[in-house]
Amino acid sequence: MEDKKNKSIIDKFWDLLASVKLAIIIFALIALTSIVGTILEQGADEARNLQILAKLFGESVAPSLYTIFNKLGFMDMYHSWWFISILILFSVNLIICSLDRLPKVWKLISEPMAPSPEEKLRKFLITREVVIQGPAAKVRDTVADALKQLGFKSQEVTEEKGFQFFSQKGPYSRLGVFITHCSILVILCGAIIGLRFGFKGYVNVPEGTATNLAFADRGTRNIPLGFEVRCDNFDAEFYGMSDMPKEYRSWLTILKDGREVLKKSIVVNDPLTYEGITFYQASYGFMNENIDRGIFLFRLISANGQSSDIQLRLGDSFHIQGSNISGKILNFSPALRIDEHGHAFTYANQMNNPAVLIDFSESGARTLTGWILKRHPETWQLPNGDRVEFLDYWGVEFTGLQVRKDPGVWIVYFGCFAMSAGLFIAFFMSHRKIWVKLVEEKNSTRILVGATANKNRAAFERKVDTLLSLLGRKEKGEK
Amino acid sequence: MDSSALFGISTMAYILAMIMYITYLAFRKEQIGITATAITIAGLAAQTLAIILRWKEFADLSGMGFLRSAPLTNLYESMVFFVWCLIIGYLLIEFRFKNRSFGAFVTPIAGVALAFIDLTGVSKEIQPLVPALKSNWLLAHVTMSFVAYAAFSISFSTGLMYLIVTTEKRREPSYIFWTLTFGIFMIVMIAMAIDLFSFKVAVKPDIFVKSYLFKTTFLNSSPAVKLLSWIASCVILFVVWQFGSLLKKVIQKVNIDAGMLDEITYKSIAVGFPIFTLGGLIFGAIWADQAWGVYWSWDPKETWSLITWFIYAFYLHGRMIRGWRGKKVAMVAVIGFMAVIFTYLGVNLLLSGLHAYGSQ
């Protein structure tokens, strides 16, 4: 401190970069700027953010505010040069402050413990003194036992008028802070590796087709996968008769050089990984333009129990085996609903409630025309006892897959693990040192205890008191 | 008895305990304090049983197995769990520090949270899970987040009390800060109560925020009422600022010293911060990676958790700077909890994002 004036500019700059003050300024900067990023929608259209600004500040100032924020990069702020600069400054601060402090802390960790003179013992933040009957040589064993009981492996020296024990616990807990700080750097490294050598993309795969390409989320790049992924089937399941989704499932096959190498059905929270590329169930959709190419799967059961599975297209006719009923598929709706006047209409462009309109005839004469709904088995029953079970309409949906390759993700996870461990050590463990000095006096022994802890001193103080009560109890027991 | 009846009992118990703790603070009769503690414990027991019952009801209904059926999937259930953690945290402090006075400051948070559920018509139905929530990470991520939130709310209470006790002059920034915080909290509560009273509606909270919140006061169509609301707010702020020192006298009466308040604030943040880092941020990132293929996407919920994390990091590092210990960092602890509330409620109700299902 006294040579502050003589410090060179480089030293001052180093101190600034290593300082806690800079750290908290960076914390505040990241926190405050990030708030703006959660209010303005990132990477959204101009109209959307203009609307948000107008809502907050009024129509008149919104366009000029938009221009200012846009110039400052707030429309995609987490990728802007200044936000990345703050993150770099944050990393530099972490590195320099660790380099600055580590040697001093290492000295505290590696310093061997030594016996302490009496006057120094009295200056510790935790000090206790008791007098116990009996010669020091006898009390010595009691003290050694008590220390052992509290989990301290102590060293011992013989002194002029007695003995001294000293011991420490958890010197390496001082490294917890450094582990935490380094883990942030590890996570940032993992993120950079992921950005540099990986990609994030998406691809929509129609049922029954395969693709060897994905499209990047940012930019318009096409990403060759190096293999093909085929969607064999997609199915959305709903809770009961509601439109609340229960599960989205895609049956995928990976093809390498035209050969099938992997088959897996994926759902949200359970992706498929092949050659480092992972496919996530992200969305789905109905393709109106494929409606003529789709294949209906029906199970036909006649009144006398004959069953047959058939595959049909829109406009096809079929005959129920073991019965004289035949039918012709007239129309299809992905989401059918009947209004209060009894008119059928399609309420969504998703396969929420697939329905097929069939024209039935008996021995060539038309009998009835009706909708058969996949989700409503009661519509499968025909008046004469035959059944037409609507199992699936295949080839008209696509599955939307999130495609990602991230070689850095394990580094990020390692960093997260290190951070958890570092925080645990930093907050719940401490470096504790204790000295117990025994001085023989007439018929009795004076015990002087000095102790320090770099954290949670109160808890250690209670532990020292436990030690003393152990000594006291032993003494009473021996009397 | 089903879970909702038990939830009702626990809500009543906590509100009763709140009144008892405040009475205790005023009259300092030992029996009143013991009664308050007993009522709180009874409420906790009823609530624990209710949570277990609801868990079982959900598991039976969904057939997804016990681990995936944790009752933590919507605003109502998470709020209940938050209150549960908070009460446990408070009772631990009461036994550890042998001091009941905090009860008067912690139980109102529990009371306000439960009243919010009842008054705003948050859906209490057991709802089926959307595909994104069907994961084993749900239990770990949500429980740990809320344990941390409860620890943070304790640090908020003690941080605010610390400011009340230690500030001397009316012109001091920390005095202005706490009276302002306190005053705004009162204004928002009063304005919301007026909204609920005048509209008499029970709707989903997101709809409430969109179409009813402050519509009788600050957003009233009549400019006169609008002006009157702002004037009333200023008057409330002024009154709190003018007579804030009375609150200090009340707290000082019940032998809570500033050092203890500072210690509890620090300790609850020291417990909350690692749990929040692991359960909230890290487990959340791993889950997002499994569900969406990105461990970090800067969506509002993630960003607000990070903001919260940085504010508490600010608190922990601020304590190391000379001259910051005490009032300055206590203000940071108070601000940190405001960020927690925004992360939990504000993002779902006011901002859009991937986590929109939280308010359904």
Short mmCIF file of C-alpha atoms in Angstrom, two decimals, chain A residues 18-473:
data_model
loop_
_atom_site.label_atom_id
_atom_site.label_comp_id
_atom_site.label_asym_id
_atom_site.label_seq_id
_atom_site.Cartn_x
_atom_site.Cartn_y
_atom_site.Cartn_z
CA ALA A 18 -7.66 -7.70 -11.39
CA SER A 19 -10.01 -5.65 -9.24
CA VAL A 20 -13.32 -6.71 -7.73
CA LYS A 21 -14.64 -3.26 -8.60
CA LEU A 22 -14.22 -3.95 -12.30
CA ALA A 23 -15.93 -7.31 -11.78
CA ILE A 24 -19.03 -5.79 -10.23
CA ILE A 25 -19.13 -3.08 -12.90
CA ILE A 26 -19.14 -5.85 -15.52
CA PHE A 27 -21.89 -7.73 -13.64
CA ALA A 28 -24.00 -4.60 -13.61
CA LEU A 29 -23.32 -3.92 -17.31
CA ILE A 30 -24.29 -7.44 -18.38
CA ALA A 31 -27.40 -7.43 -16.19
CA LEU A 32 -28.60 -3.98 -17.29
CA THR A 33 -28.02 -4.42 -21.03
CA SER A 34 -29.58 -7.89 -20.95
CA ILE A 35 -32.83 -6.40 -19.67
CA VAL A 36 -33.18 -4.47 -22.95
CA GLY A 37 -32.59 -7.72 -24.82
CA THR A 38 -35.51 -9.41 -23.06
CA ILE A 39 -37.91 -6.59 -23.85
CA LEU A 40 -37.03 -6.13 -27.51
CA GLU A 41 -37.59 -9.39 -29.35
CA GLN A 42 -34.23 -10.62 -30.58
CA GLY A 43 -33.90 -11.27 -34.31
CA ALA A 44 -37.58 -10.41 -34.89
CA ASP A 45 -39.06 -8.35 -37.75
CA GLU A 46 -38.89 -4.60 -37.63
CA ALA A 47 -42.68 -4.34 -37.28
CA ARG A 48 -42.74 -6.46 -34.13
CA ASN A 49 -40.19 -4.36 -32.26
CA LEU A 50 -41.71 -1.11 -33.53
CA GLN A 51 -44.96 -2.29 -31.98
CA ILE A 52 -43.25 -3.07 -28.66
CA LEU A 53 -41.55 0.34 -28.61
CA ALA A 54 -44.81 2.09 -29.49
CA LYS A 55 -46.57 0.32 -26.65
CA LEU A 56 -43.90 1.37 -24.16
CA PHE A 57 -43.05 4.88 -25.31
CA GLY A 58 -45.85 5.94 -27.65
CA GLU A 59 -46.35 5.89 -31.42
CA SER A 60 -44.61 9.18 -32.09
CA VAL A 61 -41.15 8.31 -30.74
CA ALA A 62 -41.13 4.62 -31.65
CA PRO A 63 -39.56 4.95 -35.15
CA SER A 64 -36.70 7.17 -33.97
CA LEU A 65 -36.11 4.97 -30.91
CA TYR A 66 -36.07 1.94 -33.19
CA THR A 67 -33.41 3.58 -35.36
CA ILE A 68 -31.24 4.35 -32.32
CA PHE A 69 -31.59 0.86 -30.80
CA ASN A 70 -31.05 -0.75 -34.17
CA LYS A 71 -27.84 1.25 -34.77
CA LEU A 72 -26.62 0.13 -31.33
CA GLY A 73 -27.25 -3.48 -32.24
CA PHE A 74 -30.01 -4.09 -29.69
CA MET A 75 -32.14 -6.02 -32.20
CA ASP A 76 -29.61 -8.85 -32.02
CA MET A 77 -27.67 -7.65 -28.99
CA TYR A 78 -26.22 -10.94 -27.74
CA HIS A 79 -24.25 -11.16 -31.00
CA SER A 80 -23.33 -7.48 -31.17
CA TRP A 81 -19.70 -6.35 -31.02
CA TRP A 82 -20.15 -4.49 -27.75
CA PHE A 83 -21.84 -7.34 -25.89
CA ILE A 84 -19.12 -9.71 -27.02
CA SER A 85 -16.57 -7.08 -25.90
CA ILE A 86 -18.14 -7.07 -22.42
CA LEU A 87 -17.86 -10.86 -22.33
CA ILE A 88 -14.19 -10.65 -23.38
CA LEU A 89 -13.54 -8.04 -20.70
CA PHE A 90 -15.30 -10.33 -18.22
CA SER A 91 -12.95 -13.19 -19.20
CA VAL A 92 -9.87 -10.97 -18.99
CA ASN A 93 -10.98 -9.80 -15.54
CA LEU A 94 -11.41 -13.42 -14.42
CA ILE A 95 -8.01 -14.49 -15.75
CA ILE A 96 -6.05 -11.51 -14.38
CA CYS A 97 -7.71 -11.59 -10.97
CA SER A 98 -6.94 -15.31 -10.67
CA LEU A 99 -3.32 -14.80 -11.73
CA ASP A 100 -3.05 -11.91 -9.30
CA ARG A 101 -4.40 -13.76 -6.28
CA LEU A 102 -3.42 -17.37 -6.84
CA PRO A 103 0.23 -17.05 -5.67
CA LYS A 104 -0.81 -15.50 -2.34
CA VAL A 105 -3.52 -18.06 -1.76
CA TRP A 106 -1.19 -20.88 -2.76
CA LYS A 107 1.23 -19.70 -0.13
CA LEU A 108 -1.51 -19.91 2.50
CA ILE A 109 -2.36 -23.43 1.34
CA SER A 110 1.13 -24.84 1.14
CA GLU A 111 2.59 -23.10 4.19
CA PRO A 112 3.44 -25.79 6.75
CA MET A 113 1.98 -25.22 10.18
CA ALA A 114 4.29 -24.36 13.02
CA PRO A 115 3.88 -24.09 16.78
CA SER A 116 2.78 -20.68 17.92
CA PRO A 117 4.03 -18.61 20.85
CA GLU A 118 1.57 -17.78 23.62
CA GLU A 119 1.20 -14.10 22.89
CA LYS A 120 0.31 -14.86 19.27
CA LEU A 121 -2.27 -17.45 20.34
CA ARG A 122 -4.06 -14.82 22.39
CA LYS A 123 -4.42 -12.61 19.34
CA PHE A 124 -6.40 -15.11 17.25
CA LEU A 125 -10.05 -14.35 16.61
CA ILE A 126 -11.03 -17.49 18.47
CA THR A 127 -9.20 -17.97 21.77
CA ARG A 128 -10.04 -20.03 24.82
CA GLU A 129 -8.27 -20.76 28.04
CA VAL A 130 -8.99 -23.40 30.71
CA VAL A 131 -7.16 -24.90 33.60
CA ILE A 132 -7.37 -28.64 34.19
CA GLN A 133 -6.14 -30.59 37.21
CA GLY A 134 -3.25 -32.93 36.68
CA PRO A 135 0.20 -32.90 35.11
CA ALA A 136 0.66 -31.90 31.48
CA ALA A 137 1.84 -35.38 30.50
CA LYS A 138 -1.50 -36.82 31.56
CA VAL A 139 -3.68 -34.02 30.15
CA ARG A 140 -1.77 -34.40 26.90
CA ASP A 141 -3.51 -37.73 26.16
CA THR A 142 -6.94 -36.23 26.84
CA VAL A 143 -6.25 -33.36 24.44
CA ALA A 144 -4.93 -35.72 21.75
CA ASP A 145 -8.07 -37.87 22.07
CA ALA A 146 -10.42 -34.87 21.94
CA LEU A 147 -8.75 -33.47 18.84
CA LYS A 148 -8.95 -36.86 17.17
CA GLN A 149 -12.60 -37.14 18.09
CA LEU A 150 -13.31 -33.84 16.29
CA GLY A 151 -11.55 -35.12 13.19
CA PHE A 152 -8.30 -33.19 13.44
CA LYS A 153 -5.10 -35.02 12.60
CA SER A 154 -2.71 -33.07 14.73
CA GLN A 155 1.02 -32.64 14.92
CA GLU A 156 2.66 -32.35 18.28
CA VAL A 157 5.78 -30.74 19.67
CA THR A 158 7.23 -30.90 23.14
CA GLU A 159 7.89 -27.48 24.59
CA GLU A 160 9.77 -26.12 27.58
CA LYS A 161 6.85 -26.40 30.02
CA GLY A 162 4.49 -28.71 28.22
CA PHE A 163 3.27 -29.59 24.78
CA GLN A 164 1.71 -27.95 21.78
CA PHE A 165 -0.69 -29.50 19.28
CA PHE A 166 -1.52 -27.87 15.97
CA SER A 167 -3.62 -28.95 13.08
CA GLN A 168 -5.43 -27.69 10.00
CA LYS A 169 -8.33 -28.83 7.91
CA GLY A 170 -9.37 -28.07 4.36
CA PRO A 171 -6.54 -25.80 3.18
CA TYR A 172 -7.48 -26.66 -0.41
CA SER A 173 -10.98 -25.26 0.13
CA ARG A 174 -9.35 -21.91 -0.57
CA LEU A 175 -9.20 -23.01 -4.21
CA GLY A 176 -13.03 -23.17 -4.50
CA VAL A 177 -13.21 -19.60 -5.75
CA PHE A 178 -10.60 -20.27 -8.42
CA ILE A 179 -12.37 -23.42 -9.57
CA THR A 180 -15.59 -21.43 -9.91
CA HIS A 181 -13.87 -18.63 -11.83
CA CYS A 182 -12.04 -21.03 -14.15
CA SER A 183 -15.23 -22.97 -14.80
CA ILE A 184 -16.79 -19.84 -16.31
CA LEU A 185 -13.85 -19.63 -18.71
CA VAL A 186 -14.25 -23.34 -19.53
CA ILE A 187 -17.96 -22.82 -20.29
CA LEU A 188 -17.18 -19.84 -22.52
CA CYS A 189 -14.51 -21.93 -24.34
CA GLY A 190 -17.02 -24.73 -24.86
CA ALA A 191 -19.53 -22.25 -26.24
CA ILE A 192 -16.94 -20.81 -28.66
CA ILE A 193 -15.96 -24.31 -29.85
CA GLY A 194 -19.64 -25.07 -30.41
CA LEU A 195 -20.13 -21.87 -32.43
CA ARG A 196 -16.95 -22.38 -34.44
CA PHE A 197 -17.12 -26.11 -35.21
CA GLY A 198 -20.79 -26.92 -34.83
CA PHE A 199 -24.06 -25.71 -36.29
CA LYS A 200 -27.68 -25.17 -35.37
CA GLY A 201 -30.25 -25.83 -38.01
CA TYR A 202 -33.61 -27.31 -38.81
CA VAL A 203 -35.21 -29.44 -41.47
CA ASN A 204 -38.76 -30.48 -42.25
CA VAL A 205 -39.01 -34.08 -43.43
CA PRO A 206 -42.30 -35.27 -44.99
CA GLU A 207 -43.42 -38.77 -44.05
CA GLY A 208 -41.85 -41.33 -46.35
CA THR A 209 -39.05 -39.10 -47.64
CA ALA A 210 -35.39 -38.67 -46.74
CA THR A 211 -33.05 -35.69 -46.70
CA ASN A 212 -29.30 -35.21 -46.57
CA LEU A 213 -29.45 -31.47 -45.87
CA ALA A 214 -30.36 -29.16 -43.01
CA PHE A 215 -30.85 -25.39 -43.05
CA ALA A 216 -28.94 -23.12 -40.70
CA ASP A 217 -30.96 -21.12 -38.14
CA ARG A 218 -28.88 -18.01 -38.73
CA GLY A 219 -28.17 -17.11 -42.33
CA THR A 220 -29.23 -19.06 -45.38
CA ARG A 221 -26.55 -21.74 -45.39
CA ASN A 222 -27.35 -25.32 -46.42
CA ILE A 223 -25.64 -27.87 -44.21
CA PRO A 224 -24.80 -31.25 -45.76
CA LEU A 225 -25.30 -33.96 -43.15
CA GLY A 226 -23.07 -36.63 -44.71
CA PHE A 227 -25.90 -39.16 -44.44
CA GLU A 228 -29.62 -39.31 -44.96
CA VAL A 229 -32.38 -39.10 -42.42
CA ARG A 230 -35.76 -40.53 -43.35
CA CYS A 231 -39.07 -39.92 -41.61
CA ASP A 232 -40.95 -43.22 -41.64
CA ASN A 233 -43.93 -41.88 -39.75
CA PHE A 234 -45.07 -39.00 -37.59
CA ASP A 235 -47.85 -39.00 -35.06
CA ALA A 236 -49.27 -36.39 -32.69
CA GLU A 237 -51.22 -37.72 -29.74
CA PHE A 238 -53.72 -35.63 -27.79
CA TYR A 239 -55.23 -35.79 -24.32
CA GLY A 240 -58.64 -37.41 -24.64
CA MET A 241 -60.76 -35.59 -27.18
CA SER A 242 -59.08 -32.24 -26.54
CA ASP A 243 -56.54 -30.51 -28.75
CA MET A 244 -54.00 -30.41 -25.94
CA PRO A 245 -50.92 -32.26 -27.20
CA LYS A 246 -49.75 -35.26 -25.23
CA GLU A 247 -46.88 -36.48 -27.35
CA TYR A 248 -45.23 -35.85 -30.70
CA ARG A 249 -43.41 -38.86 -32.09
CA SER A 250 -41.33 -39.32 -35.25
CA TRP A 251 -40.04 -42.67 -36.43
CA LEU A 252 -36.67 -41.91 -38.02
CA THR A 253 -34.21 -44.03 -40.00
CA ILE A 254 -30.63 -43.06 -40.70
CA LEU A 255 -29.29 -44.13 -44.10
CA LYS A 256 -25.56 -44.17 -44.76
CA ASP A 257 -24.55 -44.79 -48.41
CA GLY A 258 -28.08 -46.04 -49.05
CA ARG A 259 -28.01 -48.62 -46.24
CA GLU A 260 -30.17 -48.42 -43.13
CA VAL A 261 -27.86 -48.02 -40.14
CA LEU A 262 -30.06 -46.75 -37.30
CA LYS A 263 -33.74 -46.68 -36.48
CA LYS A 264 -35.24 -44.77 -33.59
CA SER A 265 -38.49 -43.09 -32.66
CA ILE A 266 -37.94 -39.69 -31.10
CA VAL A 267 -40.14 -37.55 -28.88
CA VAL A 268 -39.59 -34.18 -27.23
CA ASN A 269 -36.90 -34.68 -24.55
CA ASP A 270 -35.58 -37.84 -26.25
CA PRO A 271 -33.56 -37.01 -29.39
CA LEU A 272 -31.54 -39.16 -31.82
CA THR A 273 -27.79 -38.72 -32.31
CA TYR A 274 -25.74 -40.05 -35.23
CA GLU A 275 -22.15 -39.10 -36.09
CA GLY A 276 -22.26 -36.19 -33.64
CA ILE A 277 -25.39 -34.71 -35.20
CA THR A 278 -28.51 -34.70 -33.04
CA PHE A 279 -32.12 -34.53 -34.23
CA TYR A 280 -34.75 -33.07 -31.89
CA GLN A 281 -38.50 -33.22 -32.27
CA ALA A 282 -39.36 -29.54 -32.70
CA SER A 283 -42.51 -29.11 -34.76
CA TYR A 284 -44.82 -30.77 -37.26
CA GLY A 285 -47.26 -29.83 -39.93
CA PHE A 286 -49.87 -30.90 -42.45
CA MET A 287 -49.18 -30.63 -46.19
CA ASN A 288 -52.33 -29.79 -48.12
CA GLU A 289 -50.50 -30.21 -51.41
CA ASN A 290 -49.80 -33.88 -50.66
CA ILE A 291 -53.42 -34.72 -49.99
CA ASP A 292 -53.75 -36.71 -53.25
CA ARG A 293 -50.64 -38.78 -52.56
CA GLY A 294 -51.43 -39.71 -48.95
CA ILE A 295 -52.37 -43.28 -48.05
CA PHE A 296 -55.33 -44.15 -45.83
CA LEU A 297 -54.96 -47.18 -43.57
CA PHE A 298 -58.28 -48.82 -42.81
CA ARG A 299 -59.13 -51.99 -40.96
CA LEU A 300 -62.39 -53.40 -42.27
CA ILE A 301 -64.32 -55.75 -40.01
CA SER A 302 -67.52 -57.28 -41.28
CA ALA A 303 -70.49 -58.04 -39.06
CA ASN A 304 -69.57 -61.75 -39.11
CA GLY A 305 -66.02 -61.07 -37.90
CA GLN A 306 -63.89 -61.12 -41.07
CA SER A 307 -61.08 -58.57 -40.81
CA SER A 308 -58.79 -57.10 -43.45
CA ASP A 309 -56.33 -54.19 -43.55
CA ILE A 310 -56.31 -52.04 -46.69
CA GLN A 311 -54.42 -49.07 -48.04
CA LEU A 312 -56.25 -46.51 -50.16
CA ARG A 313 -55.91 -43.08 -51.68
CA LEU A 314 -58.41 -40.24 -51.93
CA GLY A 315 -61.06 -41.19 -54.53
CA ASP A 316 -60.42 -44.96 -54.22
CA SER A 317 -63.20 -47.47 -53.65
CA PHE A 318 -63.17 -50.54 -51.43
CA HIS A 319 -65.32 -53.51 -50.56
CA ILE A 320 -65.77 -54.95 -47.07
CA GLN A 321 -64.96 -58.67 -47.26
CA GLY A 322 -67.68 -60.92 -45.91
CA SER A 323 -70.28 -58.22 -46.45
CA ASN A 324 -72.09 -56.63 -49.36
CA ILE A 325 -71.09 -53.10 -48.37
CA SER A 326 -68.61 -51.08 -50.42
CA GLY A 327 -67.42 -47.54 -50.06
CA LYS A 328 -65.72 -44.68 -51.90
CA ILE A 329 -63.50 -42.06 -50.26
CA LEU A 330 -64.90 -38.65 -51.21
CA ASN A 331 -63.13 -36.15 -49.03
CA PHE A 332 -60.67 -35.63 -46.20
CA SER A 333 -60.36 -33.04 -43.45
CA PRO A 334 -57.33 -32.78 -41.15
CA ALA A 335 -59.40 -31.19 -38.35
CA LEU A 336 -63.12 -31.65 -38.62
CA ARG A 337 -65.71 -29.91 -36.52
CA ILE A 338 -69.46 -29.67 -36.87
CA ASP A 339 -71.04 -26.24 -36.31
CA GLU A 340 -74.40 -25.64 -34.65
CA HIS A 341 -76.25 -25.97 -37.97
CA GLY A 342 -74.77 -29.39 -38.56
CA HIS A 343 -72.31 -28.24 -41.22
CA ALA A 344 -68.91 -29.84 -41.19
CA PHE A 345 -65.89 -27.55 -41.48
CA THR A 346 -62.14 -27.75 -41.10
CA TYR A 347 -60.94 -25.72 -38.10
CA ALA A 348 -57.17 -26.11 -38.31
CA ASN A 349 -54.49 -26.89 -40.84
CA GLN A 350 -53.04 -29.58 -38.58
CA MET A 351 -54.10 -33.20 -38.17
CA ASN A 352 -55.88 -32.47 -34.91
CA ASN A 353 -59.03 -34.38 -35.72
CA PRO A 354 -58.56 -36.26 -39.03
CA ALA A 355 -61.78 -37.31 -40.71
CA VAL A 356 -62.66 -38.98 -43.96
CA LEU A 357 -65.95 -38.69 -45.88
CA ILE A 358 -67.10 -42.03 -47.29
CA ASP A 359 -69.95 -42.77 -49.64
CA PHE A 360 -71.35 -46.22 -48.79
CA SER A 361 -73.42 -48.44 -51.00
CA GLU A 362 -75.03 -51.82 -50.45
CA SER A 363 -75.01 -54.20 -53.42
CA GLY A 364 -74.46 -51.26 -55.72
CA ALA A 365 -77.22 -49.01 -54.30
CA ARG A 366 -76.15 -45.89 -52.35
CA THR A 367 -77.13 -46.10 -48.71
CA LEU A 368 -75.40 -43.31 -46.78
CA THR A 369 -72.58 -40.79 -46.82
CA GLY A 370 -70.80 -40.00 -43.59
CA TRP A 371 -67.67 -38.79 -41.86
CA ILE A 372 -65.46 -41.31 -40.11
CA LEU A 373 -63.15 -39.76 -37.51
CA LYS A 374 -59.85 -41.23 -36.44
CA ARG A 375 -60.19 -39.99 -32.85
CA HIS A 376 -63.83 -41.04 -32.44
CA PRO A 377 -64.23 -44.84 -32.63
CA GLU A 378 -67.99 -44.49 -32.28
CA THR A 379 -68.07 -43.18 -35.89
CA TRP A 380 -66.46 -46.40 -37.13
CA GLN A 381 -69.59 -48.48 -36.63
CA LEU A 382 -71.92 -48.91 -39.63
CA PRO A 383 -75.67 -49.46 -39.14
CA ASN A 384 -75.50 -53.04 -40.45
CA GLY A 385 -72.85 -54.09 -37.93
CA ASP A 386 -69.77 -53.71 -40.14
CA ARG A 387 -66.86 -51.60 -38.93
CA VAL A 388 -64.49 -49.29 -40.79
CA GLU A 389 -61.60 -48.47 -38.47
CA PHE A 390 -59.64 -45.35 -39.50
CA LEU A 391 -56.07 -46.14 -38.41
CA ASP A 392 -53.91 -43.53 -40.13
CA TYR A 393 -53.52 -41.19 -43.04
CA TRP A 394 -49.89 -41.49 -43.96
CA GLY A 395 -47.72 -39.29 -46.16
CA VAL A 396 -49.43 -35.96 -45.60
CA GLU A 397 -47.56 -34.75 -42.52
CA PHE A 398 -44.00 -33.62 -42.06
CA THR A 399 -41.93 -33.68 -38.91
CA GLY A 400 -39.98 -30.55 -38.03
CA LEU A 401 -36.56 -31.47 -36.71
CA GLN A 402 -34.08 -29.27 -34.92
CA VAL A 403 -30.65 -30.36 -36.14
CA ARG A 404 -27.58 -29.63 -34.10
CA LYS A 405 -23.93 -30.46 -33.98
CA ASP A 406 -22.05 -29.13 -30.99
CA PRO A 407 -18.62 -30.59 -30.25
CA GLY A 408 -18.26 -28.10 -27.40
CA VAL A 409 -21.23 -29.27 -25.37
CA TRP A 410 -19.21 -31.71 -23.24
CA ILE A 411 -16.74 -28.97 -22.41
CA VAL A 412 -19.68 -26.79 -21.35
CA TYR A 413 -21.04 -29.62 -19.20
CA PHE A 414 -17.62 -30.19 -17.67
CA GLY A 415 -17.48 -26.47 -16.88
CA CYS A 416 -20.93 -26.67 -15.27
CA PHE A 417 -19.81 -29.60 -13.15
CA ALA A 418 -16.67 -27.72 -12.11
CA MET A 419 -18.75 -24.66 -11.28
CA SER A 420 -21.07 -26.66 -9.03
CA ALA A 421 -18.12 -28.27 -7.28
CA GLY A 422 -16.31 -24.93 -6.97
CA LEU A 423 -19.34 -23.16 -5.52
CA PHE A 424 -19.94 -25.98 -3.07
CA ILE A 425 -16.33 -25.78 -1.88
CA ALA A 426 -16.35 -21.98 -1.82
CA PHE A 427 -19.53 -21.67 0.23
CA PHE A 428 -19.67 -24.77 2.40
CA MET A 429 -16.03 -25.58 3.21
CA SER A 430 -13.44 -23.55 4.99
CA HIS A 431 -9.78 -23.58 5.91
CA ARG A 432 -9.60 -24.12 9.65
CA LYS A 433 -6.51 -24.01 11.83
CA ILE A 434 -6.22 -24.79 15.48
CA TRP A 435 -3.42 -24.64 18.03
CA VAL A 436 -3.66 -26.14 21.52
CA LYS A 437 -0.91 -25.21 23.95
CA LEU A 438 -0.46 -27.07 27.26
CA VAL A 439 1.49 -25.33 29.98
CA GLU A 440 2.22 -27.21 33.20
CA GLU A 441 1.64 -25.27 36.40
CA LYS A 442 1.50 -26.35 40.03
CA ASN A 443 -0.75 -29.49 40.15
CA SER A 444 -2.59 -28.36 37.09
CA THR A 445 -2.27 -27.70 33.38
CA ARG A 446 -3.26 -24.53 31.65
CA ILE A 447 -4.70 -25.15 28.18
CA LEU A 448 -4.61 -22.31 25.69
CA VAL A 449 -6.51 -22.69 22.42
CA GLY A 450 -6.15 -20.41 19.41
CA ALA A 451 -8.03 -20.99 16.18
CA THR A 452 -8.83 -19.37 12.84
CA ALA A 453 -11.20 -20.09 10.00
CA ASN A 454 -11.35 -18.17 6.74
CA LYS A 455 -15.12 -18.62 6.53
CA ASN A 456 -18.04 -19.36 8.83
CA ARG A 457 -16.13 -18.49 11.95
CA ALA A 458 -19.16 -18.93 14.21
CA ALA A 459 -19.50 -22.61 13.31
CA PHE A 460 -15.82 -23.24 14.01
CA GLU A 461 -16.12 -21.38 17.28
CA ARG A 462 -18.87 -23.77 18.33
CA LYS A 463 -16.61 -26.65 17.38
CA VAL A 464 -13.82 -25.28 19.55
CA ASP A 465 -16.29 -25.03 22.42
CA THR A 466 -17.21 -28.68 21.86
CA LEU A 467 -13.52 -29.49 22.17
CA LEU A 468 -13.34 -27.67 25.49
CA SER A 469 -16.45 -29.37 26.83
CA LEU A 470 -14.91 -32.71 25.85
CA LEU A 471 -11.84 -31.84 27.90
CA GLY A 472 -13.98 -30.77 30.83
CA ARG A 473 -16.05 -33.95 30.76
#
